[in-house]
């Protein structure tokens, strides 16, 4: 049935589907995992980093990018599509500053990006953007914001969220463990969430931290290594204590 209705983007199937949009969502689900966690005074963004070729400069392959001084974006899906959307968002930020003489809010840029994505779902001769974005930043009053957009053009606000491959697993982990905490605990939670689905630990993780009035800071590999080692040590200690507790209980009964 789908073969008759997936040729043109503007044609609905009889059961109400736009197949090209659903195919774009499938491209997102095949993309590398991205996660964002909002804390009290910090927002942490992490992505799964694919291994690069030995002679390739890893700095040219970024999944976390700065949109403005106070806004950054992580994405899952097609990198080339993301590059086009990111450039549009950056131009809109500068245009807003020039016109309004003020920095755009995170909500405004999210609505702009979602609007661009939606336009590409109902025009002939184009296709949807095959990316889902996690947009984070601080508004003028210091409020931390986290939004997600998807290829259909919908957007929503979150406390913590994930997108891309195994996003459901990461989201379930965040639902169980999320609390509105300090910067260090928020950072550890984001890395723990990524470690649920990323193999090889710190080698395949890219993390950036955005703090109020300080902008975006990317963590260096040694910092990530130290945090991963600390998390693994705490996890091992917790498992060891669980194993000891039943034996302690049985010995006390004797």
CSV table of C-alpha atoms in Angstrom, one decimal:
chain,number,residue,atom,x,y,z
A,1,UNK,CA,0.0,0.0,0.0
A,2,UNK,CA,2.8,2.4,0.9
A,3,UNK,CA,4.4,2.2,-2.6
A,4,UNK,CA,1.4,4.2,-4.0
A,5,UNK,CA,1.7,7.1,-1.6
A,6,UNK,CA,5.4,7.5,-0.7
A,7,UNK,CA,6.4,9.0,-4.1
A,8,UNK,CA,5.1,12.5,-3.4
A,9,UNK,CA,5.7,14.2,-0.1
A,10,UNK,CA,2.5,16.1,-0.1
A,11,UNK,CA,0.2,13.1,-0.6
A,12,UNK,CA,-1.5,11.5,2.4
A,13,UNK,CA,-2.1,7.8,2.4
A,14,UNK,CA,-5.8,6.7,3.1
A,15,UNK,CA,-4.9,6.0,6.8
A,16,UNK,CA,-3.5,9.5,7.3
A,17,UNK,CA,0.3,8.8,7.0
A,18,UNK,CA,2.9,11.0,5.3
A,19,UNK,CA,5.4,8.3,4.4
A,20,UNK,CA,8.3,10.6,3.5
A,21,UNK,CA,8.1,12.1,7.0
A,22,UNK,CA,8.0,8.7,8.6
A,23,UNK,CA,11.1,7.7,6.5
A,24,UNK,CA,12.8,10.8,7.8
A,25,UNK,CA,12.0,9.7,11.4
A,26,UNK,CA,13.5,6.3,10.6
A,27,UNK,CA,16.7,8.1,9.5
A,28,UNK,CA,16.8,9.8,12.9
A,29,UNK,CA,16.4,6.4,14.7
A,30,UNK,CA,19.4,5.1,12.8
A,31,UNK,CA,21.5,8.1,13.8
A,32,UNK,CA,24.0,8.3,16.7
A,33,UNK,CA,22.6,8.9,20.1
A,34,UNK,CA,22.3,12.4,21.5
A,35,UNK,CA,21.2,13.3,25.1
A,36,UNK,CA,20.6,16.6,26.9
A,37,UNK,CA,20.0,17.1,30.7
A,38,UNK,CA,18.9,20.3,32.3
A,39,UNK,CA,20.2,21.1,35.8
A,40,UNK,CA,19.7,24.1,38.1
A,41,UNK,CA,22.4,26.3,36.7
A,42,UNK,CA,23.8,24.2,33.9
A,43,UNK,CA,22.8,22.2,30.8
A,44,UNK,CA,24.8,19.2,29.7
A,45,UNK,CA,24.7,17.9,26.1
A,46,UNK,CA,26.3,14.6,25.1
A,47,UNK,CA,26.5,12.6,21.9
A,48,UNK,CA,27.8,9.3,20.7
A,49,UNK,CA,30.9,9.9,18.7
A,50,UNK,CA,31.7,7.6,15.8
A,51,UNK,CA,35.2,6.4,15.5
A,52,UNK,CA,37.2,8.5,12.9
A,53,UNK,CA,39.8,7.4,10.4
A,54,UNK,CA,43.4,7.5,11.6
A,55,UNK,CA,44.3,10.4,9.3
A,56,UNK,CA,41.0,12.3,9.8
A,57,UNK,CA,40.8,15.5,11.9
A,58,UNK,CA,38.1,14.6,14.5
A,59,UNK,CA,37.4,18.3,15.1
A,60,UNK,CA,35.7,18.5,11.7
A,61,UNK,CA,33.1,16.0,12.7
A,62,UNK,CA,30.9,17.7,15.3
A,63,UNK,CA,27.4,16.7,16.5
A,64,UNK,CA,27.2,19.5,19.1
A,65,UNK,CA,27.3,23.0,17.6
A,66,UNK,CA,26.9,26.6,18.9
A,67,UNK,CA,24.0,28.5,17.4
A,68,UNK,CA,24.5,31.7,19.4
A,69,UNK,CA,26.5,32.7,22.4
A,70,UNK,CA,23.8,31.4,24.7
A,71,UNK,CA,22.2,28.6,22.5
A,72,UNK,CA,23.6,25.3,21.3
A,73,UNK,CA,22.2,22.3,19.4
A,74,UNK,CA,22.9,18.6,19.2
A,75,UNK,CA,21.3,16.4,16.6
A,76,UNK,CA,20.8,12.8,15.5
A,77,UNK,CA,20.4,11.9,11.8
A,78,UNK,CA,21.9,13.1,8.6
A,79,UNK,CA,24.9,15.4,9.2
A,80,UNK,CA,24.6,17.1,5.8
A,81,UNK,CA,20.9,18.0,6.5
A,82,UNK,CA,21.9,19.3,9.9
A,83,UNK,CA,24.6,21.6,8.4
A,84,UNK,CA,22.0,23.3,6.3
A,85,UNK,CA,19.5,23.7,9.2
A,86,UNK,CA,22.2,25.0,11.5
A,87,UNK,CA,23.4,27.6,9.1
A,88,UNK,CA,19.7,28.8,8.7
A,89,UNK,CA,19.4,29.1,12.5
A,90,UNK,CA,22.7,31.0,12.8
A,91,UNK,CA,21.6,33.5,10.2
A,92,UNK,CA,18.2,33.9,11.9
A,93,UNK,CA,20.0,34.6,15.3
A,94,UNK,CA,22.1,37.3,13.7
A,95,UNK,CA,19.1,38.8,11.9
A,96,UNK,CA,17.1,38.9,15.1
A,97,UNK,CA,20.0,40.7,16.9
A,98,UNK,CA,20.3,43.2,14.1
A,99,UNK,CA,16.5,43.9,14.0
A,100,UNK,CA,15.6,43.7,17.7
A,101,UNK,CA,19.0,44.7,19.2
A,102,UNK,CA,18.6,41.9,21.6
A,103,UNK,CA,19.5,38.2,21.8
A,104,UNK,CA,16.8,35.7,20.6
A,105,UNK,CA,15.2,33.5,23.2
A,106,UNK,CA,15.7,29.7,23.1
A,107,UNK,CA,12.0,29.3,22.5
A,108,UNK,CA,12.1,31.7,19.5
A,109,UNK,CA,14.9,29.8,17.8
A,110,UNK,CA,13.3,26.5,18.5
A,111,UNK,CA,10.0,27.7,16.9
A,112,UNK,CA,12.1,28.9,13.9
A,113,UNK,CA,13.9,25.6,13.4
A,114,UNK,CA,10.6,23.6,13.8
A,115,UNK,CA,9.0,26.0,11.3
A,116,UNK,CA,11.7,25.3,8.7
A,117,UNK,CA,11.4,21.6,9.2
A,118,UNK,CA,7.6,21.8,8.9
A,119,UNK,CA,7.8,23.7,5.6
A,120,UNK,CA,9.8,20.9,4.1
A,121,UNK,CA,7.0,18.5,4.8
A,122,UNK,CA,4.4,20.2,2.6
A,123,UNK,CA,6.2,21.6,-0.4
A,124,UNK,CA,6.7,19.9,-3.7
A,125,UNK,CA,10.2,19.2,-5.0
A,126,UNK,CA,11.8,18.9,-1.5
A,127,UNK,CA,12.1,16.3,1.2
A,128,UNK,CA,12.0,16.5,5.0
A,129,UNK,CA,15.1,17.1,7.0
A,130,UNK,CA,16.4,13.8,8.3
A,131,UNK,CA,17.4,15.1,11.7
A,132,UNK,CA,16.0,15.5,15.2
A,133,UNK,CA,17.5,18.3,17.3
A,134,UNK,CA,18.0,18.9,21.0
A,135,UNK,CA,18.2,22.7,21.5
A,136,UNK,CA,19.5,24.0,24.8
A,137,UNK,CA,20.4,27.5,26.2
A,138,UNK,CA,19.6,30.2,28.7
A,139,UNK,CA,17.1,33.0,28.3
A,140,UNK,CA,17.8,36.6,29.3
A,141,UNK,CA,16.3,36.0,32.8
A,142,UNK,CA,18.7,33.1,33.3
A,143,UNK,CA,16.2,30.3,32.8
A,144,UNK,CA,17.6,27.1,31.5
A,145,UNK,CA,15.7,25.7,28.5
A,146,UNK,CA,15.8,22.4,26.6
A,147,UNK,CA,13.7,21.7,23.5
A,148,UNK,CA,13.4,18.9,21.0
A,149,UNK,CA,12.3,19.1,17.4
A,150,UNK,CA,11.7,16.3,14.9
A,151,UNK,CA,11.4,16.1,11.1
A,152,UNK,CA,7.7,16.7,11.1
A,153,UNK,CA,8.2,20.1,12.6
A,154,UNK,CA,6.8,19.5,16.1
A,155,UNK,CA,8.7,20.7,19.1
A,156,UNK,CA,8.4,20.3,22.9
A,157,UNK,CA,10.1,21.3,26.1
A,158,UNK,CA,11.9,18.8,28.3
A,159,UNK,CA,13.9,18.4,31.6
A,160,UNK,CA,16.0,15.7,30.0
A,161,UNK,CA,15.7,13.8,26.7
A,162,UNK,CA,17.5,11.7,24.1
A,163,UNK,CA,17.2,11.2,20.4
A,164,UNK,CA,18.7,8.9,17.8
A,165,UNK,CA,19.6,5.2,18.1
A,166,UNK,CA,18.5,3.6,21.4
A,167,UNK,CA,16.8,6.8,22.5
A,168,UNK,CA,14.1,4.9,24.2
A,169,UNK,CA,16.6,3.1,26.5
A,170,UNK,CA,18.3,6.3,27.4
A,171,UNK,CA,15.0,8.1,28.1
A,172,UNK,CA,13.9,5.3,30.4
A,173,UNK,CA,17.2,5.6,32.3
A,174,UNK,CA,16.7,9.4,32.6
A,175,UNK,CA,13.1,9.0,33.8
A,176,UNK,CA,14.3,6.7,36.6
A,177,UNK,CA,17.3,8.8,37.7
A,178,UNK,CA,16.6,12.4,36.8
A,179,UNK,CA,16.7,15.0,39.6
A,180,UNK,CA,17.1,18.8,39.4
A,181,UNK,CA,20.7,18.9,40.8
A,182,UNK,CA,24.0,20.7,40.7
A,183,UNK,CA,26.3,20.9,37.7
A,184,UNK,CA,28.6,18.0,38.6
A,185,UNK,CA,25.7,15.6,39.3
A,186,UNK,CA,23.9,16.7,36.0
A,187,UNK,CA,27.2,16.1,34.1
A,188,UNK,CA,27.5,12.6,35.6
A,189,UNK,CA,23.9,11.8,34.8
A,190,UNK,CA,24.3,12.7,31.2
A,191,UNK,CA,27.4,10.6,30.8
A,192,UNK,CA,25.8,7.7,32.6
A,193,UNK,CA,22.8,7.9,30.3
A,194,UNK,CA,25.1,7.7,27.2
A,195,UNK,CA,27.1,4.8,28.7
A,196,UNK,CA,23.9,2.8,28.8
A,197,UNK,CA,24.0,2.5,25.0
A,198,UNK,CA,27.5,3.5,23.9
A,199,UNK,CA,30.3,0.9,23.6
A,200,UNK,CA,34.0,1.6,24.4
A,201,UNK,CA,33.1,4.1,27.1
A,202,UNK,CA,34.8,7.5,27.0
A,203,UNK,CA,36.4,6.9,23.6
A,204,UNK,CA,33.0,7.3,21.8
A,205,UNK,CA,31.5,10.1,23.9
A,206,UNK,CA,31.5,13.8,23.2
A,207,UNK,CA,30.2,16.1,26.0
A,208,UNK,CA,29.6,19.8,26.2
A,209,UNK,CA,28.5,21.9,29.1
A,210,UNK,CA,26.6,25.2,28.9
A,211,UNK,CA,26.6,27.4,32.1
A,212,UNK,CA,24.7,30.6,32.7
A,213,UNK,CA,26.7,33.6,31.5
A,214,UNK,CA,29.6,31.4,30.5
A,215,UNK,CA,28.6,30.0,27.2
A,216,UNK,CA,29.5,26.6,25.8
A,217,UNK,CA,32.5,24.5,26.9
A,218,UNK,CA,33.5,21.3,25.4
A,219,UNK,CA,35.0,18.7,27.7
A,220,UNK,CA,38.4,17.4,26.8
A,221,UNK,CA,39.1,13.7,26.5
A,222,UNK,CA,41.0,13.5,29.8
A,223,UNK,CA,38.1,15.1,31.7
A,224,UNK,CA,35.6,12.6,30.2
A,225,UNK,CA,38.0,9.7,30.9
A,226,UNK,CA,38.2,10.8,34.6
A,227,UNK,CA,34.4,11.1,34.9
A,228,UNK,CA,33.8,7.7,33.2
A,229,UNK,CA,36.3,6.0,35.5
A,230,UNK,CA,34.6,7.6,38.6
A,231,UNK,CA,31.1,6.5,37.4
A,232,UNK,CA,32.4,2.9,36.7
A,233,UNK,CA,34.0,2.8,40.2
A,234,UNK,CA,30.8,3.9,41.9
A,235,UNK,CA,28.8,1.4,39.9
A,236,UNK,CA,31.2,-1.4,40.9
A,237,UNK,CA,31.1,-0.4,44.5
A,238,UNK,CA,27.3,-0.3,44.5
A,239,UNK,CA,27.1,-3.8,42.9
A,240,UNK,CA,29.6,-5.1,45.5
A,241,UNK,CA,27.6,-3.8,48.4
A,242,UNK,CA,24.4,-5.4,46.9
A,243,UNK,CA,26.3,-8.8,46.8
A,244,UNK,CA,27.5,-8.4,50.4
A,245,UNK,CA,24.1,-7.5,51.9
A,246,UNK,CA,22.4,-10.9,51.4
A,247,UNK,CA,25.3,-12.7,52.9
A,248,UNK,CA,25.4,-10.3,55.8
A,249,UNK,CA,21.6,-10.9,56.4
A,250,UNK,CA,22.0,-14.7,56.3
A,251,UNK,CA,25.0,-14.6,58.8
A,252,UNK,CA,23.0,-12.4,61.2
A,253,UNK,CA,20.2,-15.0,61.2
A,254,UNK,CA,22.6,-17.7,62.2
